[in-house]
Coordinates of C-alpha atoms in Angstrom, one line a residue:
Chain A
X1104 CA 54.0 30.9 90.6
X1105 CA 51.6 30.5 87.7
X1106 CA 51.4 33.5 85.3
X1107 CA 48.2 34.0 83.3
X1108 CA 48.2 36.6 80.6
X1109 CA 44.7 37.0 79.1
X1110 CA 44.0 38.9 75.8
X1111 CA 46.6 41.6 76.4
X1112 CA 46.9 44.5 74.0
X1113 CA 49.4 47.3 74.0
X1114 CA 50.2 50.1 71.6
X1115 CA 52.8 52.8 71.6
X1116 CA 51.8 55.9 69.5
X1117 CA 49.5 54.1 67.0
X1118 CA 51.8 51.2 66.7
X1119 CA 50.4 48.0 68.0
X1120 CA 53.2 46.2 69.9
X1121 CA 51.1 43.4 71.5
X1122 CA 48.0 42.0 69.9
X1123 CA 45.6 39.9 71.9
X1124 CA 48.3 38.0 73.7
X1125 CA 47.1 35.1 75.8
X1126 CA 49.7 33.0 77.5
X1127 CA 49.9 30.7 80.5
X1128 CA 53.3 30.1 82.2
X1129 CA 53.3 27.2 84.6
X1130 CA 55.0 27.6 88.0
X1131 CA 58.3 25.9 88.7
X1132 CA 59.5 26.0 85.1
X1133 CA 62.0 28.0 83.0
X1134 CA 60.0 29.8 80.4
X1135 CA 61.6 31.4 77.4
X1136 CA 60.2 34.3 75.4
X1137 CA 61.7 34.2 72.0
X1138 CA 61.6 36.9 69.4
X1139 CA 63.5 39.2 67.2
X1140 CA 64.5 42.5 68.7
X1141 CA 61.6 44.9 68.7
X1142 CA 59.1 42.1 68.7
X1143 CA 57.6 43.2 72.1
X1144 CA 59.4 40.8 74.5
X1145 CA 60.3 43.5 77.0
X1146 CA 56.9 45.1 76.7
X1147 CA 55.2 41.8 77.5
X1148 CA 57.6 41.2 80.5
X1149 CA 56.8 44.7 81.9
X1150 CA 53.1 44.2 81.5
X1151 CA 53.4 40.8 83.3
X1152 CA 55.1 42.5 86.3
X1153 CA 52.7 45.4 86.3
X1154 CA 55.4 48.0 85.5
X1155 CA 53.3 49.4 82.7
X1156 CA 49.5 49.0 82.2
X1157 CA 48.1 47.0 79.3
X1158 CA 45.6 48.7 77.0
X1159 CA 43.3 45.8 77.5
X1160 CA 43.2 42.4 79.0
X1161 CA 44.4 41.1 82.3
X1162 CA 47.5 39.5 83.9
X1163 CA 47.5 37.5 87.1
X1164 CA 50.5 36.1 88.9
X1165 CA 49.8 33.3 91.4
X1166 CA 46.2 34.2 91.1
X1167 CA 46.7 37.9 92.1
X1168 CA 46.1 40.7 89.6
X1169 CA 49.1 42.9 88.8
X1170 CA 50.2 45.4 89.9
X1171 CA 50.4 44.3 93.5
X1172 CA 53.0 45.3 96.0
X1173 CA 53.1 42.0 97.9
X1174 CA 53.6 40.3 94.6
X1175 CA 56.6 42.6 93.8
X1176 CA 58.3 41.3 97.0
X1177 CA 58.2 37.8 95.5
X1178 CA 59.5 38.9 92.1
X1179 CA 63.1 39.5 91.0
X1180 CA 63.5 41.6 87.9
X1181 CA 66.6 42.0 85.8
X1182 CA 66.2 44.7 83.2
X1183 CA 67.8 44.6 79.8
X1184 CA 70.3 47.3 80.6
X1185 CA 72.1 47.2 83.8
X1186 CA 70.1 49.6 85.9
X1187 CA 72.7 49.9 88.7
X1188 CA 74.1 52.9 90.5
X1189 CA 77.3 53.9 88.9
X1190 CA 78.7 55.6 92.0
X1191 CA 78.2 52.6 94.3
X1192 CA 80.1 49.4 94.5
X1193 CA 78.7 46.0 93.6
X1194 CA 78.2 45.3 97.3
X1195 CA 76.5 48.6 98.0
X1196 CA 74.1 48.1 95.1
X1197 CA 73.2 44.7 96.5
X1198 CA 72.7 46.1 99.9
X1199 CA 70.5 48.9 98.6
X1200 CA 68.1 46.6 96.8
X1201 CA 68.1 44.1 99.6
X1202 CA 67.1 47.0 101.8
X1203 CA 64.2 47.9 99.5
X1204 CA 63.1 44.3 99.6
X1205 CA 63.3 44.4 103.4
X1206 CA 65.8 41.6 103.6
X1207 CA 67.0 40.9 107.1
X1208 CA 70.4 42.5 107.8
X1209 CA 71.7 39.4 109.6
X1210 CA 71.5 37.1 106.6
X1211 CA 72.4 39.7 104.0
X1212 CA 76.1 39.4 104.2
X1213 CA 76.1 35.6 103.8
X1214 CA 73.5 35.7 101.0
X1215 CA 75.3 38.4 99.1
X1216 CA 78.6 36.6 99.4
X1217 CA 77.1 33.4 98.1
X1218 CA 75.5 35.1 95.1
X1219 CA 78.6 37.0 94.2
X1220 CA 80.5 33.7 94.2
X1221 CA 77.9 32.3 91.7
X1222 CA 78.3 35.2 89.3
X1223 CA 82.0 35.2 89.8
X1224 CA 82.2 38.7 91.2
X1225 CA 83.3 38.0 94.8
X1226 CA 86.8 39.2 94.2
X1227 CA 85.8 42.7 93.1
X1228 CA 82.7 43.3 95.2
X1229 CA 84.0 46.6 96.3
X1230 CA 84.7 47.9 92.8
X1231 CA 82.5 50.8 91.8
X1232 CA 80.1 50.0 89.0
X1233 CA 81.4 52.8 86.9
X1234 CA 84.8 51.0 86.8
X1235 CA 83.2 47.7 85.8
X1236 CA 83.1 46.2 82.3
X1237 CA 79.8 45.5 80.6
X1238 CA 79.9 41.8 81.4
X1239 CA 80.6 42.5 85.1
X1240 CA 77.7 44.8 85.3
X1241 CA 75.4 42.2 83.8
X1242 CA 76.5 39.7 86.4
X1243 CA 76.0 42.1 89.3
X1244 CA 72.6 43.0 87.9
X1245 CA 71.7 39.4 88.0
X1246 CA 72.8 39.1 91.5
X1247 CA 70.7 42.1 92.5
X1248 CA 67.6 40.4 90.9
X1249 CA 68.3 37.3 93.0
X1250 CA 69.2 38.9 96.4
X1251 CA 65.8 38.5 98.0
X1252 CA 65.3 34.9 96.8
X1253 CA 62.3 35.6 94.7
X1254 CA 59.7 33.0 93.8
X1255 CA 59.4 34.5 90.3
X1256 CA 62.5 35.6 88.4
X1257 CA 62.0 37.8 85.4
X1258 CA 65.2 38.1 83.3
X1259 CA 65.4 40.3 80.3
X1260 CA 68.3 39.0 78.1
X1261 CA 70.3 37.9 81.1
X1262 CA 73.4 36.4 79.4
X1263 CA 74.1 39.0 76.7
X1264 CA 77.8 39.9 77.0
X1265 CA 78.6 37.1 79.4
X1266 CA 81.3 34.7 78.4
X1267 CA 80.4 31.1 77.6
X1268 CA 82.1 29.6 80.7
X1269 CA 80.2 31.9 83.0
X1270 CA 77.0 31.6 80.9
X1271 CA 77.0 27.8 81.5
X1272 CA 77.5 28.4 85.2
X1273 CA 74.6 30.8 85.4
X1274 CA 72.3 28.5 83.6
X1275 CA 73.3 25.7 85.9
X1276 CA 72.3 27.9 88.8
X1277 CA 69.1 29.0 87.2
X1278 CA 68.1 25.3 86.7
X1279 CA 69.0 24.7 90.4
X1280 CA 66.7 27.5 91.4
X1281 CA 64.0 26.0 89.1
X1282 CA 64.4 22.7 90.9
X1283 CA 63.8 24.4 94.2
X1284 CA 60.5 25.7 92.9
X1285 CA 61.3 29.1 91.4
X1286 CA 59.5 30.2 88.3
X1287 CA 61.8 31.8 85.8
X1288 CA 60.9 33.8 82.7
X1289 CA 63.7 34.8 80.4
X1290 CA 63.7 36.6 77.1
X1291 CA 66.4 36.0 74.5
X1292 CA 67.2 36.2 70.9
X1293 CA 70.1 33.9 71.2
X1294 CA 68.7 30.6 69.9
X1295 CA 71.1 28.1 71.5
X1296 CA 70.0 29.4 74.9
X1297 CA 66.4 28.2 74.3
X1298 CA 67.6 24.6 74.8
X1299 CA 68.3 25.5 78.4
X1300 CA 64.6 26.2 79.0
X1301 CA 61.6 24.0 79.6
X1302 CA 59.0 25.9 77.7
X1303 CA 59.1 28.6 75.1
X1304 CA 56.9 30.9 73.2
X1305 CA 57.7 32.7 70.0
X1306 CA 56.6 36.3 69.7
X1307 CA 56.3 37.9 66.3
X1308 CA 54.7 41.1 65.2
X1309 CA 52.7 41.2 68.4
X1310 CA 51.4 37.7 68.1
X1311 CA 52.4 34.5 69.7
X1312 CA 53.1 32.2 66.8
X1313 CA 54.1 29.1 68.7
X1314 CA 54.0 28.0 72.3
X1315 CA 55.0 24.6 73.6
X1316 CA 57.7 22.7 75.5
X1317 CA 61.1 23.3 74.0
X1318 CA 61.4 19.5 73.1
X1319 CA 58.2 19.6 71.1
X1320 CA 59.1 22.8 69.4
X1321 CA 62.4 21.4 68.2
X1322 CA 60.7 18.2 67.1
X1323 CA 58.6 20.4 64.8
X1324 CA 61.6 21.7 62.9
X1325 CA 62.9 19.8 60.0
X1326 CA 66.5 19.6 61.2
X1327 CA 66.3 20.2 64.9
X1328 CA 67.7 23.7 64.5
X1329 CA 65.7 26.0 66.7
X1330 CA 66.2 28.9 64.4
X1331 CA 64.0 27.2 62.0
X1332 CA 61.1 28.1 64.3
X1333 CA 61.2 31.6 62.9
X1334 CA 60.5 30.3 59.5
X1335 CA 57.6 28.0 60.4
X1336 CA 55.0 30.7 60.1
X1337 CA 55.4 31.9 56.6
X1338 CA 52.2 33.8 56.4
X1339 CA 53.5 36.4 58.8
X1340 CA 56.0 37.6 56.3
X1341 CA 53.2 39.7 54.8
X1342 CA 52.7 41.8 57.9
X1343 CA 56.2 43.0 58.4
X1344 CA 56.5 45.5 61.3
X1345 CA 55.8 49.1 60.4
X1346 CA 58.4 51.6 61.5
Chain B
X1315 CA 63.0 55.1 102.9
X1316 CA 66.1 54.8 105.0
X1317 CA 67.7 52.6 102.4
X1318 CA 67.3 55.4 99.8
X1319 CA 68.8 58.0 102.2
X1320 CA 71.8 55.8 102.8
X1321 CA 72.2 55.1 99.2
X1322 CA 72.2 58.8 98.2
X1323 CA 74.8 59.5 100.9
X1324 CA 76.8 56.5 99.7
X1325 CA 76.7 57.7 96.1
X1326 CA 77.9 61.1 97.2
X1327 CA 80.6 59.7 99.3
X1328 CA 82.0 57.8 96.3
X1329 CA 81.6 60.8 94.0
X1330 CA 83.9 63.3 95.7
X1331 CA 83.9 65.8 92.9
X1332 CA 80.1 66.3 93.0
X1333 CA 80.3 66.6 96.8
X1334 CA 83.1 69.1 96.5
X1335 CA 81.2 71.1 93.9
X1336 CA 78.1 71.1 96.1
X1337 CA 80.0 72.4 99.1
X1338 CA 82.7 74.6 97.8
X1339 CA 81.4 76.0 94.5
X1340 CA 78.8 78.2 96.3
X1341 CA 81.6 79.5 98.5
X1342 CA 83.7 80.4 95.5
X1343 CA 80.8 82.3 93.8
X1344 CA 80.0 84.1 97.1
X1345 CA 83.7 85.1 97.5
X1346 CA 83.8 86.4 94.0
X1347 CA 80.6 88.4 94.6
X1348 CA 82.1 89.8 97.8
X1349 CA 85.1 91.2 96.0
X1350 CA 83.1 92.4 93.0
X1351 CA 80.5 94.3 95.1
X1352 CA 82.9 95.6 97.7
X1353 CA 83.9 99.2 97.9
X1354 CA 86.6 99.8 95.3
X1355 CA 87.4 103.3 96.6
X1356 CA 87.6 104.5 93.0
X1357 CA 88.9 108.1 92.5
X1358 CA 87.0 109.6 89.6
X1359 CA 88.9 111.5 86.9
X1360 CA 87.4 114.9 86.1
X1361 CA 88.2 117.6 83.6
X1362 CA 87.3 121.3 84.2
X1363 CA 87.1 124.3 81.9
X1364 CA 86.8 127.9 83.1
X1365 CA 85.8 127.0 86.7
X1366 CA 86.6 129.1 89.8
X1367 CA 90.0 128.4 91.4
X1368 CA 88.2 127.8 94.7
X1369 CA 86.0 125.1 93.2
X1370 CA 88.9 123.4 91.5
X1371 CA 91.0 123.4 94.6
X1372 CA 88.1 121.8 96.6
X1373 CA 87.4 119.3 93.8
X1374 CA 91.0 118.1 93.9
X1375 CA 90.3 116.8 97.4
X1376 CA 87.7 114.4 95.9
X1377 CA 88.9 113.5 92.5
X1378 CA 91.8 113.7 90.1
X1379 CA 91.3 116.9 88.2
X1380 CA 92.8 118.1 84.9
X1381 CA 92.2 121.6 83.7
X1382 CA 91.5 122.4 80.1
X1383 CA 92.2 125.9 79.0
X1384 CA 89.7 125.6 76.1
X1385 CA 86.5 123.8 76.2
X1386 CA 87.1 120.5 74.3
X1387 CA 84.6 120.1 71.4
X1388 CA 85.5 116.7 70.2
X1389 CA 82.5 114.3 70.8
X1390 CA 84.8 111.5 71.9
X1391 CA 86.8 113.6 74.3
X1392 CA 85.7 111.8 77.5
X1393 CA 86.3 108.3 76.0
X1394 CA 89.6 109.2 74.3
X1395 CA 91.1 110.7 77.5
X1396 CA 89.7 108.3 80.0
X1397 CA 87.9 111.1 81.8
X1398 CA 84.7 110.4 83.7
X1399 CA 83.2 113.9 83.6
X1400 CA 83.7 117.3 82.1
X1401 CA 82.6 120.4 84.0
X1402 CA 82.3 123.8 82.4
X1403 CA 80.4 127.1 82.9
X1404 CA 78.5 129.2 80.4
X1405 CA 75.6 131.7 80.5
X1406 CA 73.1 128.9 81.3
X1407 CA 75.0 127.7 84.3
X1408 CA 77.3 124.9 85.2
X1409 CA 77.3 121.9 82.9
X1410 CA 78.4 118.4 83.7
X1411 CA 79.0 116.0 80.8
X1412 CA 79.1 112.3 81.6
X1413 CA 79.7 109.3 79.4
X1414 CA 76.9 106.9 80.6
X1415 CA 75.2 105.9 83.7
X1416 CA 77.4 103.5 85.6
X1417 CA 79.3 103.3 88.9
X1418 CA 82.1 105.5 87.6
X1419 CA 79.8 108.4 86.7
X1420 CA 78.0 107.9 90.0
X1421 CA 81.4 108.4 91.7
X1422 CA 82.1 111.5 89.6
X1423 CA 78.8 113.0 90.6
X1424 CA 79.4 112.2 94.2
X1425 CA 82.7 114.0 94.1
X1426 CA 81.1 117.1 92.6
X1427 CA 78.3 117.1 95.2
X1428 CA 80.8 116.7 98.0
X1429 CA 82.7 119.7 96.6
X1430 CA 79.6 121.8 96.5
X1431 CA 78.7 120.8 100.0
X1432 CA 82.1 121.8 101.2
X1433 CA 82.0 125.1 99.5
X1434 CA 78.5 126.1 100.5
X1435 CA 77.6 124.5 103.8
X1436 CA 74.0 125.2 104.5
X1437 CA 72.1 125.0 107.8
X1438 CA 69.1 123.1 106.4
X1439 CA 71.0 120.3 104.8
X1440 CA 69.1 117.2 104.0
X1441 CA 69.8 114.4 106.5
X1442 CA 69.0 111.0 105.2
X1443 CA 68.5 108.1 107.5
X1444 CA 67.6 104.5 106.6
X1445 CA 65.5 102.5 109.0
X1446 CA 67.5 99.4 108.2
X1447 CA 71.0 100.4 107.5
X1448 CA 74.0 98.2 107.4
X1449 CA 77.2 99.7 108.8
X1450 CA 79.4 98.5 106.0
X1451 CA 79.6 100.1 102.6
X1452 CA 79.8 96.8 100.9
X1453 CA 76.8 96.3 98.5
X1454 CA 76.9 92.6 99.2
X1455 CA 75.6 93.4 102.7
X1456 CA 72.4 94.9 101.4
X1457 CA 71.8 92.2 98.8
X1458 CA 73.3 89.2 100.8
X1459 CA 69.9 87.6 101.3
X1460 CA 69.3 87.4 97.5
X1461 CA 72.6 85.8 96.8
X1462 CA 72.6 83.4 99.7
X1463 CA 69.2 82.2 98.8
X1464 CA 69.6 82.0 95.0
X1465 CA 73.0 80.4 95.1
X1466 CA 72.1 77.6 97.4
X1467 CA 68.8 77.0 95.7
X1468 CA 70.5 76.8 92.3
X1469 CA 73.1 74.2 93.2
X1470 CA 70.7 71.9 95.1
X1471 CA 68.1 72.2 92.3
X1472 CA 70.6 71.0 89.7
X1473 CA 71.9 68.2 91.9
X1474 CA 68.5 66.7 92.7
X1475 CA 67.0 67.3 89.2
X1476 CA 70.0 65.7 87.5
X1477 CA 70.1 62.6 89.7
X1478 CA 66.4 62.1 89.2
X1479 CA 66.7 62.3 85.4
X1480 CA 69.6 59.9 85.5
X1481 CA 67.7 57.5 87.7
X1482 CA 64.9 57.5 85.2
X1483 CA 67.2 57.3 82.2
X1484 CA 69.3 54.5 83.6
X1485 CA 66.1 52.7 84.5
X1486 CA 67.2 52.3 88.1
X1487 CA 63.9 54.1 89.0
X1488 CA 61.9 51.3 87.3
X1489 CA 64.0 48.7 89.1
X1490 CA 63.4 50.5 92.4
X1491 CA 59.7 50.6 91.7
X1492 CA 59.7 46.9 90.9
X1493 CA 60.2 46.3 94.7
X1494 CA 57.5 46.5 97.3
X1495 CA 58.6 50.1 98.2
X1496 CA 55.8 52.7 98.4
X1497 CA 55.9 55.8 96.2
X1498 CA 55.7 58.0 99.2
X1499 CA 58.9 56.3 100.6
X1500 CA 60.7 56.9 97.3
X1501 CA 60.0 60.6 97.3
X1502 CA 60.5 60.8 101.1
X1503 CA 63.9 59.1 100.8
X1504 CA 64.9 61.3 98.0
X1505 CA 63.8 64.5 99.7
X1506 CA 65.5 63.5 102.9
X1507 CA 68.7 62.2 101.4
X1508 CA 69.4 65.2 99.1
X1509 CA 67.8 67.5 101.7
X1510 CA 70.4 66.4 104.2
X1511 CA 73.2 67.2 101.8
X1512 CA 71.6 70.5 101.0
X1513 CA 71.3 71.3 104.7
X1514 CA 75.0 70.7 105.1
X1515 CA 75.6 73.0 102.2
X1516 CA 73.4 75.7 103.7
X1517 CA 75.2 75.5 107.0
X1518 CA 78.6 75.8 105.3
X1519 CA 77.5 78.7 103.2
X1520 CA 76.0 80.7 106.0
X1521 CA 78.9 80.1 108.3
X1522 CA 81.3 81.1 105.6
X1523 CA 79.3 84.2 104.8
X1524 CA 79.0 85.3 108.4
X1525 CA 82.4 84.4 109.8
X1526 CA 84.8 84.6 106.8
X1527 CA 83.2 87.2 104.6
X1528 CA 81.9 89.0 107.7
X1529 CA 78.5 89.7 106.2
X1530 CA 76.2 91.8 108.4
X1531 CA 73.5 89.7 110.0
X1532 CA 71.2 91.8 112.3
X1533 CA 69.1 88.9 113.5
X1534 CA 70.0 85.4 114.5
X1535 CA 72.4 83.3 112.4
X1536 CA 70.7 80.1 113.6
X1537 CA 67.4 81.4 112.2
X1538 CA 69.1 82.2 108.9
X1539 CA 70.4 78.7 108.8
X1540 CA 66.9 77.3 109.4
X1541 CA 65.5 79.4 106.5
X1542 CA 68.3 78.3 104.2
X1543 CA 67.6 74.6 105.1
X1544 CA 63.9 75.0 104.4
X1545 CA 64.8 76.6 101.1
X1546 CA 67.2 73.8 100.3
X1547 CA 64.5 71.2 100.9
X1548 CA 62.2 73.0 98.5
X1549 CA 65.0 73.1 95.9
X1550 CA 65.2 69.3 96.1
X1551 CA 61.5 69.0 95.5
X1552 CA 61.4 71.5 92.7
X1553 CA 64.4 69.6 91.1
X1554 CA 62.6 66.3 91.3
X1555 CA 59.3 67.8 89.9
X1556 CA 61.0 69.5 87.0
X1557 CA 62.9 66.3 86.1
X1558 CA 59.6 64.7 85.3
X1559 CA 59.2 67.1 82.4
X1560 CA 62.7 66.6 81.2
X1561 CA 63.5 63.6 79.1
X1562 CA 67.3 63.9 79.4
X1563 CA 70.0 65.9 81.2
X1564 CA 70.1 68.5 78.4
X1565 CA 66.5 69.3 78.8
X1566 CA 66.9 69.7 82.5
X1567 CA 69.7 72.2 81.9
X1568 CA 67.3 74.0 79.5
X1569 CA 64.8 74.2 82.3
X1570 CA 67.2 76.2 84.5
X1571 CA 66.5 79.6 82.9
X1572 CA 62.8 78.9 83.1
X1573 CA 62.8 77.9 86.7
X1574 CA 65.6 79.9 88.3
X1575 CA 65.7 83.3 86.5
X1576 CA 62.1 84.3 87.2
X1577 CA 62.6 83.3 90.8
X1578 CA 65.6 85.7 91.1
X1579 CA 63.2 88.6 90.1
X1580 CA 61.0 87.7 93.0
X1581 CA 63.8 87.2 95.5
X1582 CA 63.8 90.8 96.6
X1583 CA 66.2 92.2 94.0
X1584 CA 63.3 94.2 92.6
X1585 CA 60.6 95.6 95.0
X1586 CA 57.7 93.3 94.3
X1587 CA 54.9 96.0 94.5
X1588 CA 56.5 98.0 91.7
X1589 CA 56.1 95.1 89.2
X1590 CA 53.2 96.0 86.8
X1591 CA 50.0 94.1 85.9
X1592 CA 49.9 92.4 89.2
X1593 CA 52.7 90.1 88.0
X1594 CA 54.3 90.6 91.4
X1595 CA 51.7 88.2 92.8
X1596 CA 53.5 85.4 91.0
X1597 CA 56.0 85.6 93.8
X1598 CA 53.7 83.4 95.9
X1599 CA 54.4 80.6 93.4
X1600 CA 58.2 80.8 93.8
X1601 CA 59.9 79.1 96.8
X1602 CA 62.8 81.5 96.6
X1603 CA 60.4 84.4 97.5
X1604 CA 59.5 82.8 100.9
X1605 CA 63.1 82.0 101.7
X1606 CA 64.7 85.3 100.6
X1607 CA 62.0 87.5 102.2
X1608 CA 62.6 85.7 105.5
X1609 CA 66.3 86.0 105.1
X1610 CA 66.0 89.7 104.3
X1611 CA 63.9 90.2 107.4
X1612 CA 66.5 88.4 109.6
X1613 CA 69.7 89.7 108.0
X1614 CA 68.8 93.3 107.2
X1615 CA 65.9 94.1 109.5
X1616 CA 66.9 92.0 112.5
X1617 CA 63.5 90.4 112.8
X1618 CA 62.9 87.2 114.8
X1619 CA 60.6 84.1 114.5
X1620 CA 57.5 86.1 115.6
X1621 CA 57.7 88.4 112.6
X1622 CA 58.9 85.9 110.0
X1623 CA 56.7 82.9 110.7
X1624 CA 54.3 83.5 107.8
X1625 CA 57.2 83.1 105.4
X1626 CA 58.5 80.0 107.2
X1627 CA 55.0 78.6 107.0
X1628 CA 54.9 79.4 103.3
X1629 CA 58.2 77.5 102.8
X1630 CA 56.9 74.5 104.7
X1631 CA 53.6 74.5 102.8
X1632 CA 55.5 74.7 99.6
X1633 CA 57.6 71.7 100.5
X1634 CA 54.4 69.8 101.4
X1635 CA 52.6 70.6 98.2
X1636 CA 55.7 69.7 96.1
X1637 CA 56.1 66.4 98.0
X1638 CA 52.5 65.4 97.2
X1639 CA 52.9 66.5 93.6
X1640 CA 56.0 64.3 93.3
X1641 CA 54.4 61.3 94.9
X1642 CA 51.5 61.6 92.4
X1643 CA 53.8 62.2 89.5
X1644 CA 55.6 58.9 90.3
X1645 CA 52.3 57.2 89.3
X1646 CA 53.5 57.6 85.8
X1647 CA 56.1 54.9 86.5
X1648 CA 54.0 52.6 88.8
X1649 CA 50.3 52.8 89.4
X1650 CA 50.6 51.6 93.0

C-alpha cells in the first residue's frame, strides 16, 4: 500500500513538531523513519494512520484519505510502549485484538500459534502480561500487530529491548512479509537496524533532511557509517529544538 | 463489542483481588453500618439533686441514677463523672443539664420523658403514628436505601473510571481504536462488560442485605435488584465520563469527592425540598437521586412498578445520555 504524505504540519502547544512534511512511501517495501528521540517520528506515524489529525496537509494510504475504518482493518500498529492488557495472558491479548479485527475464530488458533513461534513466545503463551519481562512484552506486542495479517505494518521502535538473536529472527520474518507484499514502516534510532530496510528518511527538527534508498544514503556518507547521515546537514545545527 | 465484554470479564477473572473487593467490600461496609446503626440499648447515667423520692424511684427503672446531696457546681461535673444528665429543682422549675446533643443525651431525655409519663399518665396523650414505619428499631432500616445505593454506586464508579484511565494511560485505548471497531461498540462493550460485573455486585449486595442482615423491604426484592442494576450501569457510565477529565489515576481519585459526595446529599438523606435557593433541583442531575428515590419507595413505602416508573425512566434516560456523551467524547481519540 502506497502512503502519500502531503505538506503535513503539526504543533503541540506552540511547538512545531512537523513542518511541511511531504513523503511518499512505496508499497511492498520496508521503510525506515530515522531520527533522534523527540524528532517527531511517532507523531508522523500517528498522523499517517489517522490516530491524530494533522494541523494542515493530507495523508492518503492506498489512495484513501485517513482516517478510514476499512483502512484500519488492513493496518497493524505496534505502539512504542507495549499497550497490552496486564491482567490477560499473551494468548488472551492476541484473541482480544483478533476479535476486534473480526478474524475468523477457526483460523485464529493456528495463526496465533505460528506467530508466537516466530516471536519465541509459544512456551509461555498463558503467562499473564504483568508477569512478563519488558522484552517479552515487546514480542507479544509485535505478535498482536501481526495477528490479522495486515497489508500495512506500522512499527514504532519494534526491537528495542529485544536480544540480538531474536532481533535477527524478527527482521528475517519482516523481510519475508515484505516479500509477500506487505508494506512495513518502522521507526528507529538504532542505526544498525537501518541497513535491514529498503528505504529511509531522516527526520530532524520537523523537517525531512534526507530521503532515499538505504544503499544510496550509505553511499553518500564518507565512510559508509550510517550515523554520519545525521551530520550531513550541518545547517540545521542552528535551529536546535526549543524545549 | 462482544470481544470487549469478554476481555473485561477475562481481566477480572485473572485479577481475583479486584473481583473480591468489588463483591465483598460493599458487604463488609454494610455489615459494619448494620452494627453501628443498630440499637445499642444504652442505659443512660443520670444524677439527681433534691428530687422527689417517687420520681427517683421511677427514674431508676429507666436509667442508672446517682443521687447528689448537694447540687454540684463544678462546670466539668458531667464530663468528669461520666454522667449524661443532671436533674435538679429550684424555684424556676425542674432543670436538666446535658453535655451536648448526641445519641447519649437523647437517651437520657427519653428516660426522663418515660419517667414523667409513668408518673402522670394523662388521658389525652399524644399518639404518634408514621405512615411508613419499619417494625425494627434499627436505624439502618430507615436509611437502607441510601446506603445500598451509594455503596454500590461508589465501588462501580471507581472500578470503571480507573480502568478507563488506565486504558488511556497504557495506550491500549489508542491501540483498540486503531482497529476497525466503532466508537459506539467500544462504549457499548465497556458499559455492558462492567455493567454485568456491577449487576452481579448489586444482586450480591441486595441478597445479603435482605437475607443476612434482615433489612426490612416492604416491596419486592426483585424490583429493588432491578433498580440497583440500573444504578450500577449509570455508575459505569459516570466513571467512564469522569475518566476523560482525569489525566491519571490520582486525579480520578480526586474526582471522587466532587462526584460522589454531592450525590449523597441528594440521595434522600436530607429531604430535598428543604434545601434552600432551589439547589434541591440539582438532584435531577444526579443518577443516585433516581436510584435511591426508587429504592426508598420500594423498601420503605412498599410501592410497586406503577408508582416508581418515573424514577426508573429517569435512570434509563440518564444511562442513555451518558452513553451518547461517552461515544462523543471518544472522538478525542479517533475522529471516526
